[in-house]
């Protein structure tokens, strides 16, 4: 019976009421924090796993690529175009008035110093993600001698900059570095 | 349904008013697990396990769906994808351990829920349908758990699939084609693994559907309670919310502490080391055991060591293997007729002296013995113990229960739940109770119209 | 009534079948039948107890001993790797043992990974990259030595099992062996900590076999402990992270459950406590 007067007090006494509310609010908010933290593993598990992240840098040997040639490599499960430009192509790229471009960038912005003839870009059209033509022998290089995306007709120039068609941006240049004169680490 | 004094849902805002007219979902929740569901005020902690079982169903579905994003049901890579989850997927080890131990905890709470039903005869009229649906849920859980255990494609997975599908080969005539059909081959392989994965993903949602029916059926008579006396008046009940939501919240916290202790500190304690060895069709583990929650039934399966023959003629009527299979399935299927086997008009074991003795000193030791024998190798003394326990198991439900319910003289029941709570059956202690007026004590006799217990069916 | 009558008949029937066709024959056999043959090797099995003082990662507050894991890796590389693969572990995982990225790349390059040259189609062996898993081992002898990635989880009390197994070699007691008629079969080796005491693997470790750069002791027991620790890590790299997360989770739940209890008691305070 000891609880009974206490119960009555709880109902009438202001302090009692406040204490009751405080405990329920604390309990409920703690439960809320717990439920929210359960979301962390549930959401995080969908991010790339450790093996995917570890495989996200690729070493490419570029020594065998002749001027005018390109190879398709794979970087993060996406095509990567590695192209050694001919002097004529470099000149053509440098000739363009940068201000007139949709996505203004010079060739030097898109290559590494000392390796201005090595153009390394993702082979993913910035429009809707098709793989442009032009990297392999005999494929159409489009109106500007670079790459041509057949899906919706985007033309890229010799510096892989968008010149014509619906694509909004130049072909993306990934992060990379020359580990030596012949080996490039992408990513 | 529900009692006349149940609170009615009143939408407070314009939005909830609008929703209540178009799709009264808040009203449904309010009536199902909210303030609109009056529940006996005397439920003890054994009544926590229903909500907990629902919680673990959700845990299993959520972790399972997430694991399925990384798993591949192919014999070549299944084991490796599980290791991929354990090593490379963000929090993958946590999710997999939660799923594996979640299955164990699901069974722990379900067994508590079932044995609460046994002791308090929750299966009796008017709650037979709740009980029957519960047995269906349990059978679905067993199928789901078995198929889930196959998926990691370890040695126990493989040989478990082999042995359990082998049970069906005991069936005369169609048995062996049936096993081949179940496996989609002559031994467990990609076909079996793929269909088990598909069904393992599907069945939990079927379980969820039957759970909804189970709860629906529950809301027609309302919850049972430890006295077994039906609700008679408003003072017998409290609204589910906040009274039992708070109590279930506390119970959930306690069980979560145990669950998380297993997940983070003993994650493999309930599993078998052999399942970390990749499946090998050419090598059988020394000692095949199912997961612990199947041990009692596995013991019943193995208890039958001799063919049923006609003595001195050499004619075999039923081979031992088939006897074991019949007994194992029978041991659960007999729960379907339990409401009609136990005829006692009194529900609660507290008021049934003889029944209570058989429960605590018969059924419980028998289940413990079966549990131990099921996990032990098929050697003496386990075989003989499992045979005695199996015999008792069937005698208990099929023979003892019907006879006890016939001859037992139950203890006097309290007039009502309120009386039981307020100690109304003890003279001198009827005072108090605050707002609830003390009731007069009526020593009801079982079977009389006023005792609130089950009316005789026949 | 029919259900109950049927139930009683069925129950008695099952009991009779069990009693007369399974239990009594079994009991008769147990009492008067031939005793079950016991493998003579059973007499020689001894249960090991792991290293004295246990491992650093034991218990709820365990921690990795990174120097020990690195030594264990060296033992694996110089001794075990000849026959046992480690296929679920990648070289990049070694960074967790305290090696730097460059050290891991250099270490990976000391291993050869079988592969196929895409231009010539020839089988070639390339130096390992950090992203590669440990290479498979083609074992020329009989049987296939188990992959060790998960070995400490695939055996009861696995860390101690690996340690004990390394130290269980020797010769059976000749007097006892003669008495029960036990002989170690040709091509197998006696090991008192292996379940049937004869194992196909010859004693892999001997005192001083591996020289550690830091001059750590290299008796058989020391190396066994190091390699058992390393194989515990390979089986469960997240072991320590798991336990640490566990403390955080349990602490939070204790707090939350206390609040839930107080809230529950407050809500029920107005209702009389129940008797049953």
PDB file of C-alpha atoms in Angstrom, chain B residues 41-45 79-80 83 86-88 93-94 97 226 238 242-244 246-247 249-250 253-254 256-257 260-261 263-265 267-268 273-274 276-278 303-309 311 323 337 340-341 343 351 380 384 387-388 390-391 394-395 398-399 402-403 420-423 426 433 458, chain C residues 1-4 6-12 14-15 17-18 21-24 26-27 30 42 59-61 87-89 92-93 149-150 153-157 233-239 241-247 249-250 253-254 257-258 260-261 263-265 267-268 270-276:
ATOM      1  CA  UNK B  41      -3.792  -5.908 -15.746  1.00  0.00           C
ATOM      2  CA  UNK B  42      -2.109  -8.956 -14.205  1.00  0.00           C
ATOM      3  CA  UNK B  43       0.130 -10.155 -17.038  1.00  0.00           C
ATOM      4  CA  UNK B  44       3.523 -11.332 -15.837  1.00  0.00           C
ATOM      5  CA  UNK B  45       6.832 -11.218 -17.690  1.00  0.00           C
ATOM      6  CA  UNK B  79      31.117 -19.536 -48.906  1.00  0.00           C
ATOM      7  CA  UNK B  80      33.430 -16.841 -50.259  1.00  0.00           C
ATOM      8  CA  UNK B  83      33.601 -14.348 -45.964  1.00  0.00           C
ATOM      9  CA  UNK B  86      32.650 -10.844 -42.779  1.00  0.00           C
ATOM     10  CA  UNK B  87      35.845  -9.170 -43.975  1.00  0.00           C
ATOM     11  CA  UNK B  88      35.188  -6.467 -46.533  1.00  0.00           C
ATOM     12  CA  UNK B  93      30.521  -8.980 -39.596  1.00  0.00           C
ATOM     13  CA  UNK B  94      28.097  -7.183 -37.297  1.00  0.00           C
ATOM     14  CA  UNK B  97      26.488 -12.117 -36.491  1.00  0.00           C
ATOM     15  CA  UNK B 226      -2.017 -15.743 -15.476  1.00  0.00           C
ATOM     16  CA  UNK B 238      -5.462  -1.574 -18.391  1.00  0.00           C
ATOM     17  CA  UNK B 242       1.142   3.025 -22.076  1.00  0.00           C
ATOM     18  CA  UNK B 243       1.052   0.150 -19.579  1.00  0.00           C
ATOM     19  CA  UNK B 244       2.278  -2.728 -21.698  1.00  0.00           C
ATOM     20  CA  UNK B 246       6.336   0.463 -21.257  1.00  0.00           C
ATOM     21  CA  UNK B 247       6.664  -3.026 -19.870  1.00  0.00           C
ATOM     22  CA  UNK B 249      10.076  -1.673 -23.736  1.00  0.00           C
ATOM     23  CA  UNK B 250      11.807  -2.687 -20.548  1.00  0.00           C
ATOM     24  CA  UNK B 253      15.982  -3.752 -23.254  1.00  0.00           C
ATOM     25  CA  UNK B 254      16.840  -6.769 -21.117  1.00  0.00           C
ATOM     26  CA  UNK B 256      18.686  -6.792 -26.242  1.00  0.00           C
ATOM     27  CA  UNK B 257      21.460  -6.754 -23.644  1.00  0.00           C
ATOM     28  CA  UNK B 260      24.124  -7.970 -28.027  1.00  0.00           C
ATOM     29  CA  UNK B 261      26.342  -9.799 -25.555  1.00  0.00           C
ATOM     30  CA  UNK B 263      26.619 -10.849 -30.993  1.00  0.00           C
ATOM     31  CA  UNK B 264      29.684  -8.956 -29.797  1.00  0.00           C
ATOM     32  CA  UNK B 265      31.357 -11.332 -27.363  1.00  0.00           C
ATOM     33  CA  UNK B 267      29.050 -14.708 -31.770  1.00  0.00           C
ATOM     34  CA  UNK B 268      30.012 -18.257 -32.686  1.00  0.00           C
ATOM     35  CA  UNK B 273      32.895 -24.776 -36.005  1.00  0.00           C
ATOM     36  CA  UNK B 274      32.455 -27.172 -38.930  1.00  0.00           C
ATOM     37  CA  UNK B 276      33.552 -22.509 -41.170  1.00  0.00           C
ATOM     38  CA  UNK B 277      34.826 -25.336 -43.369  1.00  0.00           C
ATOM     39  CA  UNK B 278      33.643 -24.986 -46.934  1.00  0.00           C
ATOM     40  CA  UNK B 303      15.080 -42.227 -30.832  1.00  0.00           C
ATOM     41  CA  UNK B 304      13.607 -44.861 -33.116  1.00  0.00           C
ATOM     42  CA  UNK B 305      16.465 -47.296 -33.600  1.00  0.00           C
ATOM     43  CA  UNK B 306      14.546 -50.456 -34.426  1.00  0.00           C
ATOM     44  CA  UNK B 307      12.276 -51.290 -37.346  1.00  0.00           C
ATOM     45  CA  UNK B 308       8.693 -52.101 -36.461  1.00  0.00           C
ATOM     46  CA  UNK B 309       8.553 -55.802 -37.342  1.00  0.00           C
ATOM     47  CA  UNK B 311       8.067 -60.692 -34.248  1.00  0.00           C
ATOM     48  CA  UNK B 323       9.097 -44.174 -37.607  1.00  0.00           C
ATOM     49  CA  UNK B 337      -5.051 -30.926 -31.610  1.00  0.00           C
ATOM     50  CA  UNK B 340      -9.100 -30.588 -27.841  1.00  0.00           C
ATOM     51  CA  UNK B 341      -6.873 -32.919 -25.856  1.00  0.00           C
ATOM     52  CA  UNK B 343     -10.450 -30.712 -21.462  1.00  0.00           C
ATOM     53  CA  UNK B 351      -4.946 -23.579 -10.224  1.00  0.00           C
ATOM     54  CA  UNK B 380      24.688 -44.604 -25.003  1.00  0.00           C
ATOM     55  CA  UNK B 384      18.166 -44.709 -24.172  1.00  0.00           C
ATOM     56  CA  UNK B 387      13.900 -42.969 -26.094  1.00  0.00           C
ATOM     57  CA  UNK B 388      12.467 -42.575 -22.604  1.00  0.00           C
ATOM     58  CA  UNK B 390      10.413 -39.289 -26.471  1.00  0.00           C
ATOM     59  CA  UNK B 391       7.954 -41.761 -24.995  1.00  0.00           C
ATOM     60  CA  UNK B 394       3.965 -38.293 -26.499  1.00  0.00           C
ATOM     61  CA  UNK B 395       2.454 -39.731 -23.329  1.00  0.00           C
ATOM     62  CA  UNK B 398      -1.679 -37.567 -25.792  1.00  0.00           C
ATOM     63  CA  UNK B 399      -2.394 -39.573 -22.634  1.00  0.00           C
ATOM     64  CA  UNK B 402      -6.489 -35.757 -21.385  1.00  0.00           C
ATOM     65  CA  UNK B 403      -6.644 -37.983 -18.292  1.00  0.00           C
ATOM     66  CA  UNK B 420      -6.636 -11.856  -7.858  1.00  0.00           C
ATOM     67  CA  UNK B 421      -4.570  -8.693  -8.150  1.00  0.00           C
ATOM     68  CA  UNK B 422      -5.913  -7.095  -5.025  1.00  0.00           C
ATOM     69  CA  UNK B 423      -5.526 -10.258  -3.043  1.00  0.00           C
ATOM     70  CA  UNK B 426      -7.099 -13.590   0.986  1.00  0.00           C
ATOM     71  CA  UNK B 433      -6.823  -0.478  -4.533  1.00  0.00           C
ATOM     72  CA  UNK B 458     -19.388 -31.155 -24.127  1.00  0.00           C
TER      73      UNK B 458
ATOM     74  CA  UNK C   1     -14.132 -37.098 -27.173  1.00  0.00           C
ATOM     75  CA  UNK C   2     -13.001 -38.904 -30.316  1.00  0.00           C
ATOM     76  CA  UNK C   3      -9.945 -36.679 -30.491  1.00  0.00           C
ATOM     77  CA  UNK C   4      -8.994 -37.493 -26.923  1.00  0.00           C
ATOM     78  CA  UNK C   6      -7.643 -41.208 -30.606  1.00  0.00           C
ATOM     79  CA  UNK C   7      -4.882 -39.266 -28.880  1.00  0.00           C
ATOM     80  CA  UNK C   8      -4.667 -41.723 -26.025  1.00  0.00           C
ATOM     81  CA  UNK C   9      -4.535 -44.659 -28.427  1.00  0.00           C
ATOM     82  CA  UNK C  10      -1.904 -42.970 -30.591  1.00  0.00           C
ATOM     83  CA  UNK C  11       0.160 -41.985 -27.556  1.00  0.00           C
ATOM     84  CA  UNK C  12       0.102 -45.486 -26.126  1.00  0.00           C
ATOM     85  CA  UNK C  14       3.939 -44.732 -30.066  1.00  0.00           C
ATOM     86  CA  UNK C  15       5.126 -45.628 -26.585  1.00  0.00           C
ATOM     87  CA  UNK C  17       6.538 -49.182 -30.510  1.00  0.00           C
ATOM     88  CA  UNK C  18       9.372 -47.258 -28.858  1.00  0.00           C
ATOM     89  CA  UNK C  21      11.104 -52.276 -30.875  1.00  0.00           C
ATOM     90  CA  UNK C  22      13.691 -49.641 -29.944  1.00  0.00           C
ATOM     91  CA  UNK C  23      14.234 -49.279 -26.212  1.00  0.00           C
ATOM     92  CA  UNK C  24      14.194 -52.890 -25.033  1.00  0.00           C
ATOM     93  CA  UNK C  26      18.734 -51.324 -27.315  1.00  0.00           C
ATOM     94  CA  UNK C  27      18.863 -51.887 -23.578  1.00  0.00           C
ATOM     95  CA  UNK C  30      23.729 -52.471 -24.080  1.00  0.00           C
ATOM     96  CA  UNK C  42      41.343 -42.858 -27.812  1.00  0.00           C
ATOM     97  CA  UNK C  59      38.553 -12.182 -23.000  1.00  0.00           C
ATOM     98  CA  UNK C  60      36.212  -9.250 -23.427  1.00  0.00           C
ATOM     99  CA  UNK C  61      39.031  -6.688 -23.044  1.00  0.00           C
ATOM    100  CA  UNK C  87      42.869 -17.709 -49.657  1.00  0.00           C
ATOM    101  CA  UNK C  88      40.429 -15.401 -47.864  1.00  0.00           C
ATOM    102  CA  UNK C  89      43.184 -13.000 -46.788  1.00  0.00           C
ATOM    103  CA  UNK C  92      46.302  -5.353 -48.258  1.00  0.00           C
ATOM    104  CA  UNK C  93      44.897  -6.795 -45.014  1.00  0.00           C
ATOM    105  CA  UNK C 149      42.219 -18.551 -43.346  1.00  0.00           C
ATOM    106  CA  UNK C 150      39.470 -19.721 -41.013  1.00  0.00           C
ATOM    107  CA  UNK C 153      37.072 -20.606 -36.215  1.00  0.00           C
ATOM    108  CA  UNK C 154      36.707 -24.018 -37.845  1.00  0.00           C
ATOM    109  CA  UNK C 155      37.938 -25.849 -34.752  1.00  0.00           C
ATOM    110  CA  UNK C 156      36.614 -25.846 -31.209  1.00  0.00           C
ATOM    111  CA  UNK C 157      38.641 -23.344 -29.173  1.00  0.00           C
ATOM    112  CA  UNK C 233      43.648 -12.687 -36.820  1.00  0.00           C
ATOM    113  CA  UNK C 234      43.241 -14.203 -40.291  1.00  0.00           C
ATOM    114  CA  UNK C 235      40.079 -15.970 -39.176  1.00  0.00           C
ATOM    115  CA  UNK C 236      38.538 -12.846 -37.767  1.00  0.00           C
ATOM    116  CA  UNK C 237      40.301  -9.556 -38.469  1.00  0.00           C
ATOM    117  CA  UNK C 238      37.411  -7.694 -36.834  1.00  0.00           C
ATOM    118  CA  UNK C 239      37.769  -9.551 -33.513  1.00  0.00           C
ATOM    119  CA  UNK C 241      36.886  -4.044 -33.131  1.00  0.00           C
ATOM    120  CA  UNK C 242      33.948  -6.324 -32.405  1.00  0.00           C
ATOM    121  CA  UNK C 243      34.641  -6.511 -28.691  1.00  0.00           C
ATOM    122  CA  UNK C 244      35.251  -2.777 -28.404  1.00  0.00           C
ATOM    123  CA  UNK C 245      32.031  -1.971 -30.231  1.00  0.00           C
ATOM    124  CA  UNK C 246      30.349  -4.485 -27.956  1.00  0.00           C
ATOM    125  CA  UNK C 247      31.268  -2.574 -24.808  1.00  0.00           C
ATOM    126  CA  UNK C 249      26.655  -1.072 -27.292  1.00  0.00           C
ATOM    127  CA  UNK C 250      26.186  -2.876 -23.968  1.00  0.00           C
ATOM    128  CA  UNK C 253      21.754  -0.567 -23.616  1.00  0.00           C
ATOM    129  CA  UNK C 254      22.273  -0.719 -19.853  1.00  0.00           C
ATOM    130  CA  UNK C 257      17.153  -0.228 -20.134  1.00  0.00           C
ATOM    131  CA  UNK C 258      17.522   1.518 -16.789  1.00  0.00           C
ATOM    132  CA  UNK C 260      12.972   2.046 -19.615  1.00  0.00           C
ATOM    133  CA  UNK C 261      12.655   0.357 -16.230  1.00  0.00           C
ATOM    134  CA  UNK C 263       9.603   4.727 -17.006  1.00  0.00           C
ATOM    135  CA  UNK C 264       7.797   1.399 -16.705  1.00  0.00           C
ATOM    136  CA  UNK C 265       7.689   1.647 -12.908  1.00  0.00           C
ATOM    137  CA  UNK C 267       3.617   4.257 -15.423  1.00  0.00           C
ATOM    138  CA  UNK C 268       2.562   1.325 -13.289  1.00  0.00           C
ATOM    139  CA  UNK C 270      -0.772   3.988  -9.831  1.00  0.00           C
ATOM    140  CA  UNK C 271      -1.805   0.401 -10.455  1.00  0.00           C
ATOM    141  CA  UNK C 272      -1.577  -2.079  -7.608  1.00  0.00           C
ATOM    142  CA  UNK C 273       1.214  -4.626  -7.901  1.00  0.00           C
ATOM    143  CA  UNK C 274      -0.106  -7.960  -8.979  1.00  0.00           C
ATOM    144  CA  UNK C 275      -0.103 -11.121  -6.976  1.00  0.00           C
ATOM    145  CA  UNK C 276       0.372 -13.664  -9.706  1.00  0.00           C
TER     146      UNK C 276
END
